[in-house]
Amino acid sequence: MKGTSPRRFYIAQFWTRKSSKSFGAKSIKFRRSESTQSTVASDDSEAQLHSDTDSNSSHLGLTSLKLSRTTAKYIYTGWHQWQRNRNWLCLSAAVFVTTLILTLLSLLIYFNIHLRAQIPRNDIQRLITSWGKPGTPTEARPHYPTEFSRGIIPIPCHSHNDYERHVPLYDALQAGCISVEADIWLRDDDLLVGHTQNSLTGARTLQSLYLEPLLSILARQNAPEKASESSSGQTSFPFAANVSGIFETNTSISLTLLLDIKTDGQATLPVIERQLEPLRTKGWLTHTSDSTLIPGPITITGSGNTPFELIQMEKGNRDIFFDAPLAQFWGEDVDASSTNHTVFNPQNSLYASAPFSEIIGKPWHGVLRPAQVDLIRAHVQAAAAQGLKVRYWDTPAWPVKLREHVWDVLMKEGVGVLNVDDLEGVKSRKW
């Protein structure tokens, strides 16, 4: 360095070195401080990281433990539930298989016994198995001649609106009813059966539902062999002309066919008389001859629009009888000096009928009052004095207890027939 003294040069160099050392020391110190802070921060971060990691690990561990316990609980519960279901399934299967085996064994035993019984081992069994079959000596006599009504006990009931039943006439006979009712309408010179005009069809006629079945039934009940037996004095018959009734248990009972005429009686009654000719020819109708009542297995009775004057005119040989009004036999309107109520007698009438609710009244709290019972008794006595049977229609049908109470009272007081809609209900009663 030109122009600079050695002394100044050394002084400048001294301060330069000192400054460098001082700066280096500070730099080193700063770097150490920075490194220390960085180390401390790093340690804190690492500690925090470890702390967070430990915390997360602890939380995850608890969660995993809870999940493991819950899973174990569900697995344990499901296992036991499956075990119980399996036990029930095994038990049900065992019961089903056992029942099936027993059923098959029972069927096998039954068919074995039944089939063995069908194999004839002697002449008697061969005769039984071939009874009534074509080509055998018993072909013409397979069944008992009067098997039609065997075991049926006749009861004094009247099948109200019988044509509405599933099988008209036959349902009533099966129940033991001794009287059936049919509403008839004159249409094109034929008699249709139905409650209203809308219910009329050409297939449901008086002949198809009642007259033809009655002819068939009585033909079976009165086999030709019976007539030959009667002529030899071996058999007695309750009706004239050696005729038996419909019911085998009591052949003397006559079945009443009550015809409720809905159309003009003057025009309808002659058609009825014409259609009754087959029964009349067979001698199966109750009729009068010279004022003498001759009972038959079928008694025809007219109701509704039946003209009494036409019935009364047939004095010589009457086979249609009248359903007389009960109100003319008893009541405040009946004049004791009048003979109108005495016109009806067994030669022209069978029933004395009236609506129960009008002539007797409604029961009080489900029971007939003593005055009502006395009135019923008076009706029965008044009709019986004229030789007629009392028939009440529109009797209580519900509740069942009330209906049966009324039935019991009427039967006890001696009415002719019960007007019935429920055949099963009346059949179950013990009269």
CSV table of C-alpha atoms in Angstrom, one decimal:
chain,number,residue,atom,x,y,z
A,1,MET,CA,0.0,0.0,0.0
A,2,LYS,CA,1.6,3.2,-1.2
A,3,GLY,CA,1.3,6.2,1.0
A,4,THR,CA,0.5,4.3,4.1
A,5,SER,CA,2.8,4.0,7.0
A,6,PRO,CA,3.7,0.6,8.4
A,7,ARG,CA,2.2,1.5,11.8
A,8,ARG,CA,-1.2,2.4,10.4
A,9,PHE,CA,-1.1,-0.7,8.3
A,10,TYR,CA,-0.6,-3.0,11.2
A,11,ILE,CA,-3.3,-1.2,13.2
A,12,ALA,CA,-5.8,-1.6,10.4
A,13,GLN,CA,-4.9,-5.2,10.0
A,14,PHE,CA,-5.3,-5.8,13.8
A,15,TRP,CA,-8.8,-4.4,13.9
A,16,THR,CA,-9.7,-6.2,10.8
A,17,ARG,CA,-8.7,-9.5,12.4
A,18,LYS,CA,-10.4,-8.7,15.7
A,19,SER,CA,-13.6,-7.7,13.9
A,20,SER,CA,-13.4,-10.9,11.9
A,21,LYS,CA,-12.9,-13.0,15.1
A,22,SER,CA,-15.7,-11.0,16.9
A,23,PHE,CA,-18.0,-11.5,13.9
A,24,GLY,CA,-17.1,-15.2,13.6
A,25,ALA,CA,-17.7,-15.7,17.3
A,26,LYS,CA,-21.0,-14.0,17.1
A,27,SER,CA,-21.8,-16.0,14.0
A,28,ILE,CA,-20.8,-19.2,15.7
A,29,LYS,CA,-22.8,-18.1,18.8
A,30,PHE,CA,-25.8,-17.3,16.6
A,31,ARG,CA,-25.5,-20.5,14.8
A,32,ARG,CA,-25.2,-22.4,18.1
A,33,SER,CA,-28.2,-20.5,19.5
A,34,GLU,CA,-30.1,-21.2,16.3
A,35,SER,CA,-29.1,-24.8,16.4
A,36,THR,CA,-30.1,-25.0,20.0
A,37,GLN,CA,-33.5,-23.5,19.3
A,38,SER,CA,-33.9,-25.7,16.4
A,39,THR,CA,-32.9,-28.7,18.5
A,40,VAL,CA,-35.3,-27.6,21.2
A,41,ALA,CA,-38.1,-27.0,18.7
A,42,SER,CA,-37.3,-30.3,17.1
A,43,ASP,CA,-37.4,-32.0,20.4
A,44,ASP,CA,-40.7,-30.3,21.3
A,45,SER,CA,-42.1,-31.2,17.9
A,46,GLU,CA,-40.9,-34.8,18.3
A,47,ALA,CA,-42.3,-34.9,21.9
A,48,GLN,CA,-45.6,-33.4,20.7
A,49,LEU,CA,-45.6,-35.9,17.8
A,50,HIS,CA,-44.8,-38.7,20.2
A,51,SER,CA,-47.5,-37.4,22.5
A,52,ASP,CA,-50.0,-37.2,19.7
A,53,THR,CA,-49.0,-40.6,18.5
A,54,ASP,CA,-49.3,-42.0,21.9
A,55,SER,CA,-52.7,-40.3,22.3
A,56,ASN,CA,-53.9,-41.6,18.9
A,57,SER,CA,-52.5,-45.0,19.7
A,58,SER,CA,-54.3,-45.0,23.0
A,59,HIS,CA,-57.5,-43.8,21.4
A,60,LEU,CA,-57.2,-46.4,18.6
A,61,GLY,CA,-56.5,-49.0,21.2
A,62,LEU,CA,-59.5,-48.2,23.2
A,63,THR,CA,-61.7,-48.1,20.1
A,64,SER,CA,-60.2,-51.3,18.9
A,65,LEU,CA,-60.9,-52.9,22.3
A,66,LYS,CA,-64.5,-51.6,22.3
A,67,LEU,CA,-65.0,-52.9,18.8
A,68,SER,CA,-63.5,-56.2,19.7
A,69,ARG,CA,-65.7,-56.6,22.7
A,70,THR,CA,-68.8,-55.6,20.7
A,71,THR,CA,-67.9,-57.9,17.9
A,72,ALA,CA,-67.3,-60.7,20.4
A,73,LYS,CA,-70.6,-60.0,22.0
A,74,TYR,CA,-72.4,-60.1,18.6
A,75,ILE,CA,-70.6,-63.3,17.7
A,76,TYR,CA,-71.5,-64.8,21.0
A,77,THR,CA,-75.1,-63.8,20.8
A,78,GLY,CA,-75.4,-64.9,17.2
A,79,TRP,CA,-73.8,-68.2,18.0
A,80,HIS,CA,-76.2,-69.0,20.8
A,81,GLN,CA,-79.2,-67.8,18.7
A,82,TRP,CA,-78.1,-70.1,15.9
A,83,GLN,CA,-77.7,-72.9,18.3
A,84,ARG,CA,-81.2,-72.3,19.6
A,85,ASN,CA,-82.6,-72.1,16.1
A,86,ARG,CA,-80.7,-75.2,15.1
A,87,ASN,CA,-82.2,-77.0,18.1
A,88,TRP,CA,-85.7,-75.9,17.1
A,89,LEU,CA,-85.1,-76.9,13.5
A,90,CYS,CA,-83.8,-80.3,14.5
A,91,LEU,CA,-86.8,-80.8,16.9
A,92,SER,CA,-89.3,-79.7,14.2
A,93,ALA,CA,-87.7,-81.9,11.6
A,94,ALA,CA,-87.8,-84.8,14.0
A,95,VAL,CA,-91.5,-84.3,14.8
A,96,PHE,CA,-92.3,-83.9,11.1
A,97,VAL,CA,-90.4,-87.0,10.1
A,98,THR,CA,-92.0,-89.0,13.0
A,99,THR,CA,-95.5,-87.8,12.1
A,100,LEU,CA,-94.9,-88.6,8.4
A,101,ILE,CA,-93.6,-92.1,9.3
A,102,LEU,CA,-96.6,-92.8,11.6
A,103,THR,CA,-99.0,-91.5,9.0
A,104,LEU,CA,-97.5,-93.7,6.3
A,105,LEU,CA,-97.6,-96.7,8.6
A,106,SER,CA,-101.2,-96.0,9.5
A,107,LEU,CA,-102.2,-95.7,5.9
A,108,LEU,CA,-100.3,-98.9,5.1
A,109,ILE,CA,-102.0,-100.8,7.9
A,110,TYR,CA,-105.5,-99.3,6.9
A,111,PHE,CA,-105.2,-100.2,3.3
A,112,ASN,CA,-103.8,-103.6,4.1
A,113,ILE,CA,-106.8,-104.4,6.3
A,114,HIS,CA,-109.2,-102.7,3.9
A,115,LEU,CA,-107.9,-104.5,0.8
A,116,ARG,CA,-107.8,-107.8,2.6
A,117,ALA,CA,-111.4,-107.3,3.6
A,118,GLN,CA,-112.3,-106.7,0.0
A,119,ILE,CA,-111.0,-110.1,-1.0
A,120,PRO,CA,-113.9,-112.5,-0.5
A,121,ARG,CA,-112.9,-115.7,1.4
A,122,ASN,CA,-116.3,-117.3,1.4
A,123,ASP,CA,-119.7,-117.3,-0.4
A,124,ILE,CA,-121.2,-114.7,2.0
A,125,GLN,CA,-118.4,-112.2,1.3
A,126,ARG,CA,-118.6,-112.8,-2.4
A,127,LEU,CA,-122.4,-112.1,-2.3
A,128,ILE,CA,-121.8,-108.9,-0.3
A,129,THR,CA,-119.1,-107.6,-2.6
A,130,SER,CA,-121.2,-108.3,-5.7
A,131,TRP,CA,-124.5,-107.0,-4.3
A,132,GLY,CA,-126.5,-105.0,-6.8
A,133,LYS,CA,-123.8,-105.2,-9.6
A,134,PRO,CA,-125.0,-105.7,-13.2
A,135,GLY,CA,-125.1,-109.3,-14.2
A,136,THR,CA,-125.7,-110.7,-10.7
A,137,PRO,CA,-128.9,-112.1,-9.2
A,138,THR,CA,-129.1,-109.1,-6.9
A,139,GLU,CA,-129.0,-106.5,-9.7
A,140,ALA,CA,-132.6,-105.4,-9.2
A,141,ARG,CA,-132.4,-104.9,-5.4
A,142,PRO,CA,-129.2,-103.2,-4.5
A,143,HIS,CA,-130.6,-101.0,-1.6
A,144,TYR,CA,-133.3,-101.2,1.0
A,145,PRO,CA,-136.5,-99.9,-0.7
A,146,THR,CA,-137.2,-97.1,1.8
A,147,GLU,CA,-133.6,-96.1,2.4
A,148,PHE,CA,-134.3,-92.6,1.2
A,149,SER,CA,-135.3,-91.2,4.7
A,150,ARG,CA,-133.9,-93.8,7.0
A,151,GLY,CA,-132.9,-92.4,10.4
A,152,ILE,CA,-134.5,-89.0,9.8
A,153,ILE,CA,-136.7,-88.0,12.8
A,154,PRO,CA,-139.6,-85.7,11.6
A,155,ILE,CA,-140.1,-82.6,13.7
A,156,PRO,CA,-143.0,-80.0,13.6
A,157,CYS,CA,-141.2,-77.3,11.6
A,158,HIS,CA,-142.2,-75.4,8.5
A,159,SER,CA,-139.4,-74.5,6.1
A,160,HIS,CA,-140.0,-70.8,5.4
A,161,ASN,CA,-139.1,-69.7,1.9
A,162,ASP,CA,-137.8,-73.1,1.2
A,163,TYR,CA,-137.0,-72.3,-2.4
A,164,GLU,CA,-134.1,-70.1,-1.3
A,165,ARG,CA,-132.2,-73.0,0.2
A,166,HIS,CA,-129.2,-74.6,-1.4
A,167,VAL,CA,-131.3,-77.7,-2.3
A,168,PRO,CA,-135.0,-76.9,-2.2
A,169,LEU,CA,-137.2,-79.5,-0.5
A,170,TYR,CA,-134.4,-81.9,0.2
A,171,ASP,CA,-132.7,-79.7,2.7
A,172,ALA,CA,-135.9,-79.4,4.6
A,173,LEU,CA,-136.6,-83.2,4.5
A,174,GLN,CA,-133.1,-83.9,5.7
A,175,ALA,CA,-133.8,-81.6,8.7
A,176,GLY,CA,-137.0,-83.5,9.4
A,177,CYS,CA,-139.4,-80.6,8.5
A,178,ILE,CA,-143.0,-81.8,7.9
A,179,SER,CA,-144.0,-78.6,6.0
A,180,VAL,CA,-142.3,-76.6,3.2
A,181,GLU,CA,-143.3,-73.3,1.6
A,182,ALA,CA,-143.0,-72.1,-2.0
A,183,ASP,CA,-144.0,-68.7,-3.4
A,184,ILE,CA,-145.5,-69.2,-6.9
A,185,TRP,CA,-146.2,-66.9,-9.8
A,186,LEU,CA,-148.3,-67.5,-12.9
A,187,ARG,CA,-146.2,-66.9,-16.1
A,188,ASP,CA,-147.3,-68.1,-19.6
A,189,ASP,CA,-149.5,-70.8,-18.2
A,190,ASP,CA,-146.7,-72.1,-16.0
A,191,LEU,CA,-145.9,-71.7,-12.3
A,192,LEU,CA,-142.6,-70.2,-11.4
A,193,VAL,CA,-141.1,-70.2,-7.9
A,194,GLY,CA,-139.4,-67.2,-6.3
A,195,HIS,CA,-139.7,-64.5,-3.7
A,196,THR,CA,-139.8,-61.6,-6.1
A,197,GLN,CA,-140.5,-61.2,-9.8
A,198,ASN,CA,-136.8,-60.4,-10.4
A,199,SER,CA,-135.8,-63.8,-9.0
A,200,LEU,CA,-138.0,-65.8,-11.4
A,201,THR,CA,-136.4,-68.1,-14.0
A,202,GLY,CA,-137.9,-70.7,-16.3
A,203,ALA,CA,-135.8,-73.5,-14.8
A,204,ARG,CA,-137.2,-73.0,-11.3
A,205,THR,CA,-140.8,-74.1,-11.5
A,206,LEU,CA,-143.3,-75.7,-9.1
A,207,GLN,CA,-143.0,-78.9,-11.1
A,208,SER,CA,-139.2,-79.0,-11.2
A,209,LEU,CA,-138.5,-78.0,-7.6
A,210,TYR,CA,-141.4,-79.8,-5.8
A,211,LEU,CA,-143.9,-81.8,-7.7
A,212,GLU,CA,-141.6,-84.0,-9.7
A,213,PRO,CA,-139.2,-84.7,-6.8
A,214,LEU,CA,-142.2,-85.6,-4.6
A,215,LEU,CA,-143.4,-88.1,-7.3
A,216,SER,CA,-139.9,-89.7,-7.4
A,217,ILE,CA,-139.6,-89.9,-3.6
A,218,LEU,CA,-143.0,-91.5,-3.1
A,219,ALA,CA,-142.4,-93.9,-5.9
A,220,ARG,CA,-139.3,-95.1,-4.0
A,221,GLN,CA,-141.1,-95.2,-0.7
A,222,ASN,CA,-144.0,-97.2,-2.2
A,223,ALA,CA,-142.4,-100.1,-4.1
A,224,PRO,CA,-144.6,-102.5,-6.0
A,225,GLU,CA,-143.6,-105.3,-3.6
A,226,LYS,CA,-145.3,-103.5,-0.8
A,227,ALA,CA,-148.7,-103.5,-2.6
A,228,SER,CA,-148.5,-107.3,-3.0
A,229,GLU,CA,-147.6,-107.7,0.7
A,230,SER,CA,-150.6,-105.5,1.7
A,231,SER,CA,-153.0,-107.6,-0.4
A,232,SER,CA,-151.9,-110.6,1.5
A,233,GLY,CA,-152.5,-108.9,4.8
A,234,GLN,CA,-148.8,-108.9,5.9
A,235,THR,CA,-148.3,-105.1,5.9
A,236,SER,CA,-150.4,-102.2,7.2
A,237,PHE,CA,-150.3,-98.7,5.7
A,238,PRO,CA,-151.2,-95.4,7.4
A,239,PHE,CA,-152.8,-93.9,4.3
A,240,ALA,CA,-155.5,-95.1,1.9
A,241,ALA,CA,-154.6,-97.0,-1.2
A,242,ASN,CA,-151.8,-98.8,0.6
A,243,VAL,CA,-149.5,-95.7,0.6
A,244,SER,CA,-146.5,-94.9,2.9
A,245,GLY,CA,-145.4,-91.4,3.7
A,246,ILE,CA,-142.0,-89.9,3.1
A,247,PHE,CA,-140.4,-90.4,6.5
A,248,GLU,CA,-139.5,-94.0,7.2
A,249,THR,CA,-139.4,-93.5,11.0
A,250,ASN,CA,-143.0,-92.3,10.9
A,251,THR,CA,-144.8,-93.2,7.7
A,252,SER,CA,-148.1,-91.7,8.9
A,253,ILE,CA,-146.9,-88.1,8.8
A,254,SER,CA,-148.2,-86.1,5.8
A,255,LEU,CA,-145.8,-83.6,4.2
A,256,THR,CA,-147.5,-80.2,3.8
A,257,LEU,CA,-146.7,-78.2,0.7
A,258,LEU,CA,-147.8,-74.6,1.4
A,259,LEU,CA,-148.2,-72.7,-1.9
A,260,ASP,CA,-148.2,-68.9,-1.4
A,261,ILE,CA,-149.9,-67.5,-4.5
A,262,LYS,CA,-148.4,-64.1,-5.5
A,263,THR,CA,-150.4,-63.5,-8.7
A,264,ASP,CA,-154.2,-63.4,-9.2
A,265,GLY,CA,-155.7,-66.3,-7.3
A,266,GLN,CA,-158.6,-66.9,-9.7
A,267,ALA,CA,-156.2,-67.5,-12.6
A,268,THR,CA,-153.5,-69.3,-10.7
A,269,LEU,CA,-155.5,-71.9,-8.8
A,270,PRO,CA,-156.8,-73.8,-11.9
A,271,VAL,CA,-153.2,-74.2,-13.1
A,272,ILE,CA,-152.2,-75.6,-9.7
A,273,GLU,CA,-155.0,-78.1,-9.9
A,274,ARG,CA,-153.9,-79.2,-13.3
A,275,GLN,CA,-150.3,-79.7,-12.3
A,276,LEU,CA,-151.3,-81.8,-9.3
A,277,GLU,CA,-152.9,-84.4,-11.5
A,278,PRO,CA,-150.0,-86.9,-11.4
A,279,LEU,CA,-150.0,-86.9,-7.6
A,280,ARG,CA,-153.8,-87.0,-7.6
A,281,THR,CA,-153.9,-90.0,-9.9
A,282,LYS,CA,-151.5,-91.9,-7.7
A,283,GLY,CA,-153.7,-91.3,-4.7
A,284,TRP,CA,-150.9,-89.5,-2.8
A,285,LEU,CA,-152.8,-86.3,-2.0
A,286,THR,CA,-154.8,-85.6,1.2
A,287,HIS,CA,-158.4,-85.0,0.0
A,288,THR,CA,-162.1,-85.1,1.0
A,289,SER,CA,-164.7,-87.4,-0.3
A,290,ASP,CA,-168.3,-86.7,0.6
A,291,SER,CA,-167.2,-84.5,3.5
A,292,THR,CA,-164.8,-87.2,4.8
A,293,LEU,CA,-161.2,-86.2,5.2
A,294,ILE,CA,-158.9,-88.9,3.7
A,295,PRO,CA,-155.2,-88.3,4.6
A,296,GLY,CA,-152.4,-88.8,2.1
A,297,PRO,CA,-148.6,-88.5,2.2
A,298,ILE,CA,-148.9,-85.0,0.6
A,299,THR,CA,-151.2,-82.2,1.8
A,300,ILE,CA,-151.5,-79.1,-0.5
A,301,THR,CA,-152.4,-75.8,1.3
A,302,GLY,CA,-153.0,-72.5,-0.4
A,303,SER,CA,-151.9,-69.2,1.1
A,304,GLY,CA,-151.4,-65.6,0.0
A,305,ASN,CA,-153.9,-64.8,-2.9
A,306,THR,CA,-155.5,-68.2,-2.7
A,307,PRO,CA,-159.3,-67.6,-3.2
A,308,PHE,CA,-161.1,-69.4,-0.3
A,309,GLU,CA,-164.4,-69.3,-2.2
A,310,LEU,CA,-163.0,-71.5,-5.0
A,311,ILE,CA,-161.6,-74.0,-2.5
A,312,GLN,CA,-164.9,-74.1,-0.7
A,313,MET,CA,-166.8,-74.7,-3.9
A,314,GLU,CA,-165.0,-78.1,-4.4
A,315,LYS,CA,-167.2,-80.0,-2.0
A,316,GLY,CA,-167.1,-83.4,-3.6
A,317,ASN,CA,-163.4,-84.1,-4.0
A,318,ARG,CA,-161.2,-81.3,-2.6
A,319,ASP,CA,-157.4,-81.8,-2.4
A,320,ILE,CA,-156.3,-78.2,-1.9
A,321,PHE,CA,-156.8,-76.7,1.5
A,322,PHE,CA,-156.7,-73.2,2.9
A,323,ASP,CA,-154.4,-71.3,5.2
A,324,ALA,CA,-157.0,-69.6,7.4
A,325,PRO,CA,-156.4,-66.2,9.1
A,326,LEU,CA,-155.8,-66.7,12.8
A,327,ALA,CA,-157.1,-63.2,13.6
A,328,GLN,CA,-160.7,-64.4,12.7
A,329,PHE,CA,-160.5,-67.0,15.5
A,330,TRP,CA,-159.5,-64.7,18.3
A,331,GLY,CA,-159.5,-61.1,19.2
A,332,GLU,CA,-161.6,-58.1,20.0
A,333,ASP,CA,-162.8,-57.8,16.4
A,334,VAL,CA,-164.4,-61.3,16.4
A,335,ASP,CA,-168.1,-61.2,16.9
A,336,ALA,CA,-169.0,-64.1,19.2
A,337,SER,CA,-172.4,-64.4,17.5
A,338,SER,CA,-170.9,-64.5,14.0
A,339,THR,CA,-170.2,-67.8,12.3
A,340,ASN,CA,-167.5,-66.4,10.0
A,341,HIS,CA,-164.7,-68.0,12.0
A,342,THR,CA,-166.5,-71.4,12.0
A,343,VAL,CA,-166.4,-71.6,8.2
A,344,PHE,CA,-162.8,-72.8,8.5
A,345,ASN,CA,-162.7,-76.5,9.4
A,346,PRO,CA,-160.6,-79.6,8.6
A,347,GLN,CA,-162.6,-80.2,5.4
A,348,ASN,CA,-161.4,-77.0,3.8
A,349,SER,CA,-158.5,-75.7,5.9
A,350,LEU,CA,-155.3,-76.9,7.6
A,351,TYR,CA,-153.5,-74.0,9.3
A,352,ALA,CA,-154.7,-70.9,11.1
A,353,SER,CA,-151.8,-68.4,10.6
A,354,ALA,CA,-150.8,-64.9,11.6
A,355,PRO,CA,-147.7,-62.7,11.9
A,356,PHE,CA,-146.2,-63.2,15.4
A,357,SER,CA,-145.1,-59.6,15.9
A,358,GLU,CA,-148.5,-58.2,15.2
A,359,ILE,CA,-150.8,-60.7,17.0
A,360,ILE,CA,-148.6,-61.5,19.9
A,361,GLY,CA,-146.2,-58.5,20.1
A,362,LYS,CA,-142.5,-58.2,20.8
A,363,PRO,CA,-141.0,-60.0,23.8
A,364,TRP,CA,-140.1,-57.8,26.8
A,365,HIS,CA,-136.3,-57.9,27.5
A,366,GLY,CA,-135.9,-61.2,25.7
A,367,VAL,CA,-138.7,-63.0,27.5
A,368,LEU,CA,-142.4,-63.5,26.6
A,369,ARG,CA,-144.6,-61.9,29.2
A,370,PRO,CA,-147.3,-64.1,31.0
A,371,ALA,CA,-150.0,-62.3,29.1
A,372,GLN,CA,-148.4,-63.1,25.8
A,373,VAL,CA,-148.1,-66.8,26.7
A,374,ASP,CA,-151.8,-66.8,27.7
A,375,LEU,CA,-152.6,-65.3,24.4
A,376,ILE,CA,-150.7,-68.0,22.5
A,377,ARG,CA,-152.5,-70.7,24.6
A,378,ALA,CA,-155.9,-69.1,23.7
A,379,HIS,CA,-155.0,-69.0,20.0
A,380,VAL,CA,-154.1,-72.7,20.0
A,381,GLN,CA,-157.3,-73.6,21.8
A,382,ALA,CA,-159.5,-71.6,19.5
A,383,ALA,CA,-157.9,-73.1,16.4
A,384,ALA,CA,-158.0,-76.6,17.8
A,385,ALA,CA,-161.7,-76.1,18.5
A,386,GLN,CA,-162.1,-75.8,14.7
A,387,GLY,CA,-159.7,-78.7,14.0
A,388,LEU,CA,-156.9,-76.5,12.7
A,389,LYS,CA,-153.2,-76.0,13.6
A,390,VAL,CA,-151.7,-72.7,14.6
A,391,ARG,CA,-148.8,-71.3,12.6
A,392,TYR,CA,-147.0,-68.1,13.5
A,393,TRP,CA,-144.8,-66.5,10.9
A,394,ASP,CA,-142.4,-63.6,11.4
A,395,THR,CA,-141.2,-65.0,14.7
A,396,PRO,CA,-138.0,-63.6,16.2
A,397,ALA,CA,-134.9,-64.9,14.5
A,398,TRP,CA,-132.2,-63.0,16.5
A,399,PRO,CA,-130.7,-63.1,19.1
A,400,VAL,CA,-130.5,-66.9,19.1
A,401,LYS,CA,-131.4,-67.1,22.8
A,402,LEU,CA,-134.6,-65.2,22.2
A,403,ARG,CA,-135.5,-67.3,19.2
A,404,GLU,CA,-135.0,-70.5,21.0
A,405,HIS,CA,-137.0,-69.2,24.0
A,406,VAL,CA,-140.0,-68.4,21.6
A,407,TRP,CA,-139.6,-71.8,20.0
A,408,ASP,CA,-139.8,-73.6,23.4
A,409,VAL,CA,-142.9,-71.6,24.5
A,410,LEU,CA,-144.7,-72.3,21.2
A,411,MET,CA,-143.9,-76.0,21.3
A,412,LYS,CA,-145.0,-76.2,24.9
A,413,GLU,CA,-148.3,-74.5,24.1
A,414,GLY,CA,-149.0,-76.8,21.2
A,415,VAL,CA,-148.7,-74.9,18.0
A,416,GLY,CA,-148.9,-77.0,14.8
A,417,VAL,CA,-145.5,-76.1,13.2
A,418,LEU,CA,-142.7,-73.7,13.9
A,419,ASN,CA,-142.0,-71.2,11.1
A,420,VAL,CA,-138.2,-71.8,10.6
A,421,ASP,CA,-135.4,-70.2,8.6
A,422,ASP,CA,-132.5,-71.9,10.4
A,423,LEU,CA,-132.9,-75.6,9.7
A,424,GLU,CA,-129.7,-76.6,11.6
A,425,GLY,CA,-130.8,-74.6,14.6
A,426,VAL,CA,-134.2,-76.3,14.8
A,427,LYS,CA,-132.7,-79.7,14.1
A,428,SER,CA,-130.4,-79.4,17.1
A,429,ARG,CA,-133.2,-78.8,19.5
A,430,LYS,CA,-134.5,-81.6,21.6
A,431,TRP,CA,-138.3,-81.4,21.4
